[in-house]
Short mmCIF file of C-alpha atoms in Angstrom, two decimals:
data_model
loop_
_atom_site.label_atom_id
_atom_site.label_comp_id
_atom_site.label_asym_id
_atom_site.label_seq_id
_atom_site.Cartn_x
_atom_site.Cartn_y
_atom_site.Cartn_z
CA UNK A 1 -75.07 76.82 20.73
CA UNK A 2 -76.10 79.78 18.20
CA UNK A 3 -79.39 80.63 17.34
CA UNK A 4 -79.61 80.85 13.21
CA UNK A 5 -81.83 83.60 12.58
CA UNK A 6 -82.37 83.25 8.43
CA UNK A 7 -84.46 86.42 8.29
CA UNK A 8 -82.01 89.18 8.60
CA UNK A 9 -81.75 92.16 7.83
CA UNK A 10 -84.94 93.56 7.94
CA UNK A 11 -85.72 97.21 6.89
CA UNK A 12 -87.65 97.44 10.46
CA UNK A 13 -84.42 96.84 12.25
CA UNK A 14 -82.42 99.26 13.78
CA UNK A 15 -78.75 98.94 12.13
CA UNK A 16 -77.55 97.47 15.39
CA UNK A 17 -80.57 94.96 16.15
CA UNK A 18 -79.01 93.55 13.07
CA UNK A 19 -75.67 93.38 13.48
CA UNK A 20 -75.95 91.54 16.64
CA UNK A 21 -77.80 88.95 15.00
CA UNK A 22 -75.96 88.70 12.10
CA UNK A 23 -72.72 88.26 14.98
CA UNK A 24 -75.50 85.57 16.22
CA UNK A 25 -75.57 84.14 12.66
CA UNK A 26 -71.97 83.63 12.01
CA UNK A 27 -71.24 82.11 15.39
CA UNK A 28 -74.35 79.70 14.29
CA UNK A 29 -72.66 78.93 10.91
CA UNK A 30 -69.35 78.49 12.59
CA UNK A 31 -71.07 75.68 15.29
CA UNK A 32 -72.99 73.90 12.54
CA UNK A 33 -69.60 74.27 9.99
CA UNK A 34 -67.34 72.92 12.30
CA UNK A 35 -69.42 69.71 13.63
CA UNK A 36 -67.41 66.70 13.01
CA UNK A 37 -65.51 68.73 10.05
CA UNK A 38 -62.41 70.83 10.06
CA UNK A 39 -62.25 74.72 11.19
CA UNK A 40 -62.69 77.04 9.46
CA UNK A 41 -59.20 78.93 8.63
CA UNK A 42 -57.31 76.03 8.86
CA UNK A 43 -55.96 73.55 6.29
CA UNK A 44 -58.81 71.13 7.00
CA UNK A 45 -61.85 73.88 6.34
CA UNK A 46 -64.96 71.91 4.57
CA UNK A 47 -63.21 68.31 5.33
CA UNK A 48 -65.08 65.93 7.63
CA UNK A 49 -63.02 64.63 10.72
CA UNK A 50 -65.69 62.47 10.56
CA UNK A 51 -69.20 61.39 9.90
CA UNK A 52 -72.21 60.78 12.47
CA UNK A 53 -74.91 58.95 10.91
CA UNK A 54 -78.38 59.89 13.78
CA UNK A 55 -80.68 56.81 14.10
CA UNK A 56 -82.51 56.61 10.86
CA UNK A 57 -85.60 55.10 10.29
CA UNK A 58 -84.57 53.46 7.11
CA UNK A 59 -86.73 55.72 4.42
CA UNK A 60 -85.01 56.56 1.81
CA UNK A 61 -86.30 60.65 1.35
CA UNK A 62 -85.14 63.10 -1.23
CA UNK A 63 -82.78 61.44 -3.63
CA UNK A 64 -81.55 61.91 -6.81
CA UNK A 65 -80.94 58.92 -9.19
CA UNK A 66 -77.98 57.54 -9.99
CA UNK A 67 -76.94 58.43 -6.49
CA UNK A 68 -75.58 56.26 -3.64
CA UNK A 69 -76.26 57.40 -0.07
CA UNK A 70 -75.42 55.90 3.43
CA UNK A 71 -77.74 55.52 6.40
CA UNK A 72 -77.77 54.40 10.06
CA UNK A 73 -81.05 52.61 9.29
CA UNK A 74 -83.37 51.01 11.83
CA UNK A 75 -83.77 47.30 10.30
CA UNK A 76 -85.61 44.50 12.34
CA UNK A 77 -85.09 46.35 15.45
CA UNK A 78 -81.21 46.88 15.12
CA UNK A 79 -79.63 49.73 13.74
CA UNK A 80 -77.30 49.01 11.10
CA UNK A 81 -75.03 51.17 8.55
CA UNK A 82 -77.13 50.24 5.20
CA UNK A 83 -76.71 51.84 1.71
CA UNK A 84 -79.46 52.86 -0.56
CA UNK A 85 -78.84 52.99 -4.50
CA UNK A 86 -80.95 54.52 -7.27
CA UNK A 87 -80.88 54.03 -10.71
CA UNK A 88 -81.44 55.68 -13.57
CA UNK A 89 -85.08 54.79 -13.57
CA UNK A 90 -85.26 55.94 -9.71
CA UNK A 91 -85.79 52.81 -8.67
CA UNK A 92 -84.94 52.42 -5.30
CA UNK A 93 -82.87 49.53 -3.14
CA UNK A 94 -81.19 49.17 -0.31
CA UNK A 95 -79.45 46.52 1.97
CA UNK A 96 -77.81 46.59 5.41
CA UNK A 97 -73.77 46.36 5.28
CA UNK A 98 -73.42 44.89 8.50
CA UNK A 99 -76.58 42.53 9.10
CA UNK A 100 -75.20 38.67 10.02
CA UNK A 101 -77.27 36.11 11.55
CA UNK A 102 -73.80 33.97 12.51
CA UNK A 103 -74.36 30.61 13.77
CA UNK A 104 -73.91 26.83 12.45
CA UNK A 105 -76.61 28.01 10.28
CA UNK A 106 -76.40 31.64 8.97
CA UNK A 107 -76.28 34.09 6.83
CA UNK A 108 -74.39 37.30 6.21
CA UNK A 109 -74.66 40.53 3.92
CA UNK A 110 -71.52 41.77 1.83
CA UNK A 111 -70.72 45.03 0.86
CA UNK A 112 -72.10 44.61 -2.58
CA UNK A 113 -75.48 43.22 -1.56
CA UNK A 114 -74.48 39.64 -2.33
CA UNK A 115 -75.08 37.46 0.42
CA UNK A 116 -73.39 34.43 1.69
CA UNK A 117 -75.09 31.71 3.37
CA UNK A 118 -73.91 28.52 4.98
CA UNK A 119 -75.16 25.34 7.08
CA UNK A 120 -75.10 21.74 7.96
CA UNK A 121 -77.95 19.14 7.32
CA UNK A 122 -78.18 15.65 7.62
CA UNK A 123 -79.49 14.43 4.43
CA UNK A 124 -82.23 11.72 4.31
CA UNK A 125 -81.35 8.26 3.67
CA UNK A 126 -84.16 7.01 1.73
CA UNK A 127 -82.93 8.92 -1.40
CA UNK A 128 -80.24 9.68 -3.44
CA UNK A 129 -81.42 12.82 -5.05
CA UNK A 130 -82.25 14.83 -2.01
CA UNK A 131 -83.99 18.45 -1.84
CA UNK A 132 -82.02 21.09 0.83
CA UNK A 133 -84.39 23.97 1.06
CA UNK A 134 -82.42 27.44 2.75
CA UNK A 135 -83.45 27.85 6.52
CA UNK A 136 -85.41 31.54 6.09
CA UNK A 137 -86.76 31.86 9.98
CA UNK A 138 -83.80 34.29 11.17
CA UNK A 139 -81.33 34.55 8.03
CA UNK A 140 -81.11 36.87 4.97
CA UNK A 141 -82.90 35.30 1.97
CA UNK A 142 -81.63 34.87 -1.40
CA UNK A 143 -84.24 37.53 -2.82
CA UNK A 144 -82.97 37.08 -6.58
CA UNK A 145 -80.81 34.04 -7.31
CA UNK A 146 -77.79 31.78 -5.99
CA UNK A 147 -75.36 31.57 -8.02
CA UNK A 148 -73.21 28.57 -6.55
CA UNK A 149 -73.65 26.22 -3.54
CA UNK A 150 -70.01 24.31 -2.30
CA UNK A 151 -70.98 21.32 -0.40
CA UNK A 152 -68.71 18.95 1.27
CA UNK A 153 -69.52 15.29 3.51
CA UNK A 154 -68.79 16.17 7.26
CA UNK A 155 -68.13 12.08 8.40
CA UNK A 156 -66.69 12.10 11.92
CA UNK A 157 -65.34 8.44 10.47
CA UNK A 158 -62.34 8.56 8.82
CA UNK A 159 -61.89 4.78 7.65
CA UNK A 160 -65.36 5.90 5.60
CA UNK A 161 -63.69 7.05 2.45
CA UNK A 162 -66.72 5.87 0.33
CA UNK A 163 -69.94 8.60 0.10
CA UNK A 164 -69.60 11.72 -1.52
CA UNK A 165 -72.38 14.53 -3.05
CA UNK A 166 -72.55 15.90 -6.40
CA UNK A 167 -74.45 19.22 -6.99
CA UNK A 168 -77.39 18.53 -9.24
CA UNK A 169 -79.01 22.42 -9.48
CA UNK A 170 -79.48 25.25 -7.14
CA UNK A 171 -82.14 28.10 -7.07
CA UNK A 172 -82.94 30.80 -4.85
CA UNK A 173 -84.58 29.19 -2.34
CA UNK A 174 -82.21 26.07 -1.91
CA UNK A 175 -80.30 23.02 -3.83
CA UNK A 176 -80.49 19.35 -5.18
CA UNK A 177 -77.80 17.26 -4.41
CA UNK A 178 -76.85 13.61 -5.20
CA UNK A 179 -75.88 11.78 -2.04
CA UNK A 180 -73.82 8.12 -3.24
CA UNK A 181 -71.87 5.25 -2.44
CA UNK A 182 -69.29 3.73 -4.77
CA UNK A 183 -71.35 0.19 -4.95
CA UNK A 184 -74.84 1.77 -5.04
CA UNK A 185 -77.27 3.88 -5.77
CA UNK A 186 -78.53 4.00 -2.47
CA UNK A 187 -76.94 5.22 0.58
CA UNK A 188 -77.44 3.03 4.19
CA UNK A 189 -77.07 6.12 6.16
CA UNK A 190 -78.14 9.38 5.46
CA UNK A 191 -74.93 11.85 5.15
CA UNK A 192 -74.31 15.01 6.80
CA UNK A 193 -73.34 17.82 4.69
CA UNK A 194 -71.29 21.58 5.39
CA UNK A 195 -72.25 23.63 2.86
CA UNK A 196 -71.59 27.49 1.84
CA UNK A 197 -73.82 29.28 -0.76
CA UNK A 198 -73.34 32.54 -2.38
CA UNK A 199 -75.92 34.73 -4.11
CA UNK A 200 -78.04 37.73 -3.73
CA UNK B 1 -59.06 87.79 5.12
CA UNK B 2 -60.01 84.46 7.23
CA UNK B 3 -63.80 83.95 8.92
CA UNK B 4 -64.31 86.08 11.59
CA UNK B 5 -67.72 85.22 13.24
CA UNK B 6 -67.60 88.48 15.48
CA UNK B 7 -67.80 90.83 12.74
CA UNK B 8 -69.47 93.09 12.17
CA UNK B 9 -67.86 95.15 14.82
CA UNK B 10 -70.18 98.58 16.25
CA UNK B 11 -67.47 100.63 15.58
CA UNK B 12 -67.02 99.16 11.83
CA UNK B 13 -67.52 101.82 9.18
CA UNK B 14 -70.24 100.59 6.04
CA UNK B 15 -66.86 99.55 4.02
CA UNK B 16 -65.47 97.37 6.61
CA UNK B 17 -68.79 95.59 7.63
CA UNK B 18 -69.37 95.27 4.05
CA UNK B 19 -66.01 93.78 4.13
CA UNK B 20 -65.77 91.77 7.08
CA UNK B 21 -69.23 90.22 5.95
CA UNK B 22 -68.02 89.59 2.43
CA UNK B 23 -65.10 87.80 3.71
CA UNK B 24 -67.93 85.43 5.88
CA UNK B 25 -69.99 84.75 2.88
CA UNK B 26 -66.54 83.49 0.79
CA UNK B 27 -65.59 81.23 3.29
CA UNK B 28 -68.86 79.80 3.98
CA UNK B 29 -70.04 79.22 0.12
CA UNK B 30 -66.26 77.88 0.12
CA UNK B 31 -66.65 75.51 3.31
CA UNK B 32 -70.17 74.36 2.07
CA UNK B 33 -69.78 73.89 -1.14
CA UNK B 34 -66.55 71.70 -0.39
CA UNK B 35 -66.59 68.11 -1.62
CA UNK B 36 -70.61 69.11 -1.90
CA UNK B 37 -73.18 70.28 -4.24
CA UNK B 38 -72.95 74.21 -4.65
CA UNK B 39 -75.62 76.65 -3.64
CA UNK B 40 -78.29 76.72 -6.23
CA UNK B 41 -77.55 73.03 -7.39
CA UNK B 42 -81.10 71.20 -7.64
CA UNK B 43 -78.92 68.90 -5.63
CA UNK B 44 -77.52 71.64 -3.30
CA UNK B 45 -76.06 70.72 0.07
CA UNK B 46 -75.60 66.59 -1.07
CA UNK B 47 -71.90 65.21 -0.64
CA UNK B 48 -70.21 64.36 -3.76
CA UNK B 49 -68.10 62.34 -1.91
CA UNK B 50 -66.98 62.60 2.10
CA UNK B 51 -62.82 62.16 2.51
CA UNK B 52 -61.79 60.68 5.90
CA UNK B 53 -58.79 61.96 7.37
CA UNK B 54 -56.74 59.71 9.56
CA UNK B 55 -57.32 59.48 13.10
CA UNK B 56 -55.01 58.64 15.72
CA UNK B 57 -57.92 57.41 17.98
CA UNK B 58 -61.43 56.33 17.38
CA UNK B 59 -63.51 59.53 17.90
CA UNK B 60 -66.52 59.43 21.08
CA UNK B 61 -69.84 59.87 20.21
CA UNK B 62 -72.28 59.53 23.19
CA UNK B 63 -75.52 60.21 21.28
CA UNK B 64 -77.75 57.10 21.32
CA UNK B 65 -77.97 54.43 18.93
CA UNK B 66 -75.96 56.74 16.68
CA UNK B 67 -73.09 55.37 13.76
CA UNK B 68 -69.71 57.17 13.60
CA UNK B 69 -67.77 56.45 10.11
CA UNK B 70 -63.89 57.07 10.48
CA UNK B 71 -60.74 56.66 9.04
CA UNK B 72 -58.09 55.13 11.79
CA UNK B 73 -54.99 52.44 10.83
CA UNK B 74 -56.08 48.62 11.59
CA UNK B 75 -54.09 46.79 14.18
CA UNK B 76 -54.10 44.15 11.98
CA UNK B 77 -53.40 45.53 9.01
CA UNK B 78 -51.24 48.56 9.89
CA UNK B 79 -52.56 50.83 7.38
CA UNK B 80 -55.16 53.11 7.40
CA UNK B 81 -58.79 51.50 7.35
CA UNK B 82 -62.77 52.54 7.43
CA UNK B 83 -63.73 52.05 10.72
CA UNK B 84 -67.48 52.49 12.35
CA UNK B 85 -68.38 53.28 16.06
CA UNK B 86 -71.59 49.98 16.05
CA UNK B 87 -74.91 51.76 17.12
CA UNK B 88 -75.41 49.35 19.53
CA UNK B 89 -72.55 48.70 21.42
CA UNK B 90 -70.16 52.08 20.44
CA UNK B 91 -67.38 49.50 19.67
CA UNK B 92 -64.90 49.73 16.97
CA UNK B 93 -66.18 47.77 13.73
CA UNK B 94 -63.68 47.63 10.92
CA UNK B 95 -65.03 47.56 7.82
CA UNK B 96 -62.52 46.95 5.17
CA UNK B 97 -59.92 45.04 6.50
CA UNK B 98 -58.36 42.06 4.27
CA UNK B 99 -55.39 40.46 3.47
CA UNK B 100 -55.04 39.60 -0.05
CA UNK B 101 -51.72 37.10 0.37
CA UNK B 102 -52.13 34.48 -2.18
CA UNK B 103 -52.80 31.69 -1.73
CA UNK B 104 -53.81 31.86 1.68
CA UNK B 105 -55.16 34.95 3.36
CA UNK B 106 -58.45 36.51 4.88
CA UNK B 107 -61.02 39.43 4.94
CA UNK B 108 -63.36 41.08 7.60
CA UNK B 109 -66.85 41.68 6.45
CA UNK B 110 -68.89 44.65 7.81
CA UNK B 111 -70.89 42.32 9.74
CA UNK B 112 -67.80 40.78 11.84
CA UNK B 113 -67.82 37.26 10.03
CA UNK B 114 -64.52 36.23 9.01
CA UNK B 115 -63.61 34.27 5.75
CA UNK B 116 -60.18 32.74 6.07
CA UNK B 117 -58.89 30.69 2.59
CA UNK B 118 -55.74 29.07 1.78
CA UNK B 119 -54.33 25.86 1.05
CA UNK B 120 -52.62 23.11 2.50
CA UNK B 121 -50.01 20.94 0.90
CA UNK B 122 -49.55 17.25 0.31
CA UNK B 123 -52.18 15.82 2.66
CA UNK B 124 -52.41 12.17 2.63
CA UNK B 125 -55.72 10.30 3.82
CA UNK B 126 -56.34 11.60 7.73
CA UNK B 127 -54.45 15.09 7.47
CA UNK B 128 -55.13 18.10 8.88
CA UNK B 129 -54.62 21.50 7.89
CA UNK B 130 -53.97 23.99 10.60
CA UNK B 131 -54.70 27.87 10.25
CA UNK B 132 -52.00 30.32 9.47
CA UNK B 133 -51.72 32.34 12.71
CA UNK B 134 -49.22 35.12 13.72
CA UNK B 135 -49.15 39.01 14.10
CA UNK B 136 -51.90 40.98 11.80
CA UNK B 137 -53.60 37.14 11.41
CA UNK B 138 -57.83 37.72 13.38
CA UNK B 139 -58.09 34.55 15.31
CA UNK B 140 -61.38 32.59 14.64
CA UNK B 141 -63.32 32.92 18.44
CA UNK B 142 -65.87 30.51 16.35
CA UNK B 143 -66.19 28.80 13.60
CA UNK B 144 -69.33 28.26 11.36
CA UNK B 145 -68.21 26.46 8.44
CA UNK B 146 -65.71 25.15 5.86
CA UNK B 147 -65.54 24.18 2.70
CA UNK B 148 -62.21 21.86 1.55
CA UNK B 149 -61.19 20.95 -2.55
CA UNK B 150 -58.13 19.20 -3.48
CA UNK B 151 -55.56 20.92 -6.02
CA UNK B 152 -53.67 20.81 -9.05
CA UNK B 153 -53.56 18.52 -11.58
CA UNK B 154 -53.26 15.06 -11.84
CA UNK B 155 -55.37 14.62 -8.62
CA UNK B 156 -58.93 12.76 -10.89
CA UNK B 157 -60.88 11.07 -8.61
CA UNK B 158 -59.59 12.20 -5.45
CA UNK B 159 -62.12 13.70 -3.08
CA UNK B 160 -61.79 15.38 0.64
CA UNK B 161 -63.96 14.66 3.03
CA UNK B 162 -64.09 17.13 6.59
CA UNK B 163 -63.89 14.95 9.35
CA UNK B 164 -64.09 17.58 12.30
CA UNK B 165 -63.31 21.60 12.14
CA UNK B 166 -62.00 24.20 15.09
CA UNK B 167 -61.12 27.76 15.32
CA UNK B 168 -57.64 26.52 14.22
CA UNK B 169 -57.50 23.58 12.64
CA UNK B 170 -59.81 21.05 10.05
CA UNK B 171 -59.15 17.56 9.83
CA UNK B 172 -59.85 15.97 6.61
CA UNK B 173 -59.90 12.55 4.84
CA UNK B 174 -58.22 12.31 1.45
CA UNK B 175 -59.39 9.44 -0.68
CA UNK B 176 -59.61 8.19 -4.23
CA UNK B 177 -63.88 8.07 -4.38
CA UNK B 178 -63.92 4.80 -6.22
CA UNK B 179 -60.76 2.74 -5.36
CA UNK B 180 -61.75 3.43 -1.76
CA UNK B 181 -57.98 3.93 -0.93
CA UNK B 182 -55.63 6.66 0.52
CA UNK B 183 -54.74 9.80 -1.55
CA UNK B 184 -52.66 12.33 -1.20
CA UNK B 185 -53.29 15.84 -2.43
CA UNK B 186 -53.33 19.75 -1.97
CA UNK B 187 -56.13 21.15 -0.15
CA UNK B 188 -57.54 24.14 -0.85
CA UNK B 189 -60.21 25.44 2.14
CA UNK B 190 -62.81 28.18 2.59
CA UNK B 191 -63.58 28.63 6.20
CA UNK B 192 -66.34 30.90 7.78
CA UNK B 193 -66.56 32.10 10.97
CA UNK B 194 -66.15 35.43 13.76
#
């Protein structure tokens, strides 16, 4: 690997001190060029072949706004590929594209910083209007807002044809749902529920 | 004249070094300053964007707990995808695979979870609806959750109920909610999993 040497030439140097290093400099720039991008003199000069993103430590540096750039960023102990945004007013975000906590209850990022969450909960029995709060310990929040919750009755008994749940209202930190059976207003069992939530 | 980084030569004369290192300068303002900011830019040295060229093989990186972005055609899909070496594990993570079929198809997020939708037709009370599988089709290894709605029109007050769900299959329970009686209807399903 080349040594760069930026400070060449000098007026002290002999004409030949110089020329080496200048030989020095151009094998340098020809290493550094040709790192994970194209030759140069070929077809491919300047392209990437492509791109190594070095562990990152998730700071977002010198950035102009209105820019997008990608990182290999160092979140909660796991590196991840993340993007950063910037606005107009330099305000600065940035989310993880790959972060998933998968299990019966989890979470997972998408590309445009929505998330999508999902679980199943036995609902209480005492109540019909019944409060299902978003596990946090583990899974990606809903920072801002959900926009929609799909909930569905998970009943292992198939003769059971009469509860259902109805949606009442959903915020960022979880949902009200109506639990019901066709006779009453109360249900004699509590019912389990699969539901999937999207927001951000 | 192409980049020559053994120039300049001893035995150049002044014209040819001046040349030879001429020739150097061009090609490196034109390799740096391709698909990049230019040289005295505020923003100088930034991307303006980063083209992948296809790869006929993921590329090795064996620098720790480093990311490798790279353009290589799916297996599944058979065309050409963006693909990442995973810091943690150097395995293959594609990142924008999907198949758009409709009405049933499926996508692969950057985080590995899967989201398979589709529908299935005329299913009467205890039915169940079994995933499309074949060749460029990911396979569920597990399954996290679904979500199932019945169809079309003329279907008011018919409601689905998931009975049980697998990595290929969710039974369900179609039933009119107030009648208490069979049904029959189209099912459309959501299903989550890796």
């Amino acid at each position: 690997m080349a040594i760069f040497t930026p400070d060449i030439p000098q007026a002290k140097n002999q004409r030949n001190a110089d020329r080496v290093l200048m030989i020095q400099n151009f094998n340098a720039v020809s290493d550094f060029m040709q790192k994970n991008h194209g030759n140069f003199n070929t077809g491919s000069q300047g392209f990437h072949k492509w791109v190594t993103l070095l562990n990152h430590d998730n700071s977002i540096g010198t950035m102009p706004n209105v820019s997008t750039g990608i990182t290999n960023a160092l979140i909660s102990g796991i590196q991840h590929l993340a993007i950063w945004n910037k606005d107009s007013l330099g305000v600065a975000f940035n989310y993880s594209l790959t972060r998933a906590f998968p299990g019966s209850t989890g979470s997972t990022q998408l590309t445009n910083s929505f998330k999508l969450k999902w679980g199943t909960v036995t609902l209480s029995a005492s109540e019909v209007n019944v409060r299902v709060t978003f596990p946090t310990t583990n899974q990606l929040e809903f920072l801002t807002e959900c926009l929609i919750v799909l909930p569905i009755v998970l009943n292992s008994t198939n003769s059971d044809t009469n509860t259902w749940v109805t949606l009442i209202s959903v915020d960022r930190l979880g949902f009200d749902i109506w639990q019901s059976e066709r006779t009453t207003l109360s249900v004699s069992s509590g019912i389990t529920i699969i539901y999937i939530a999207l927001g951000f | 004249m192409p980049y020559n980084k053994n120039n300049p030569q001893a035995t150049d004369s002044w014209i040819e070094s001046q040349r030879s290192l001429q020739n150097n300068f061009q090609a490196i303002f034109d390799s740096f300053t391709f698909d990049h900011e230019p040289f005295g830019d505020n923003n100088e040295g930034m991307h303006k964007k980063v083209v992948f060229p296809g790869l006929s093989g993921a590329p090795t990186e064996s620098l720790t707990d480093s990311l490798v972005l790279f353009n290589m055609v799916s297996a599944l899909t058979g065309i050409n995808e963006l693909n990442m070496l995973r810091p943690d594990t150097a395995a293959v993570q594609p990142l924008t695979e999907i198949d758009q079929n409709n009405p049933k198809g499926w996508m692969k997020l950057p985080s590995e979870i899967i989201i398979k939708w589709g529908v299935g037709l005329n299913k009467t009370a205890s039915s169940t609806i079994t995933f499309p599988v074949g060749a460029g089709i990911p396979v569920f290894g597990v399954i996290y959750a679904v979500y199932v709605a019945p169809k079309g029109v003329g279907y008011l007050n018919k409601a689905i109920k998931v009975i049980s769900y697998s990595t290929t299959t969710i039974d369900i329970y179609v039933s009119r909610m107030f009648q208490q009686t069979d049904a029959t209807a189209d099912a459309y399903y959501l299903a989550i999993g890796k």
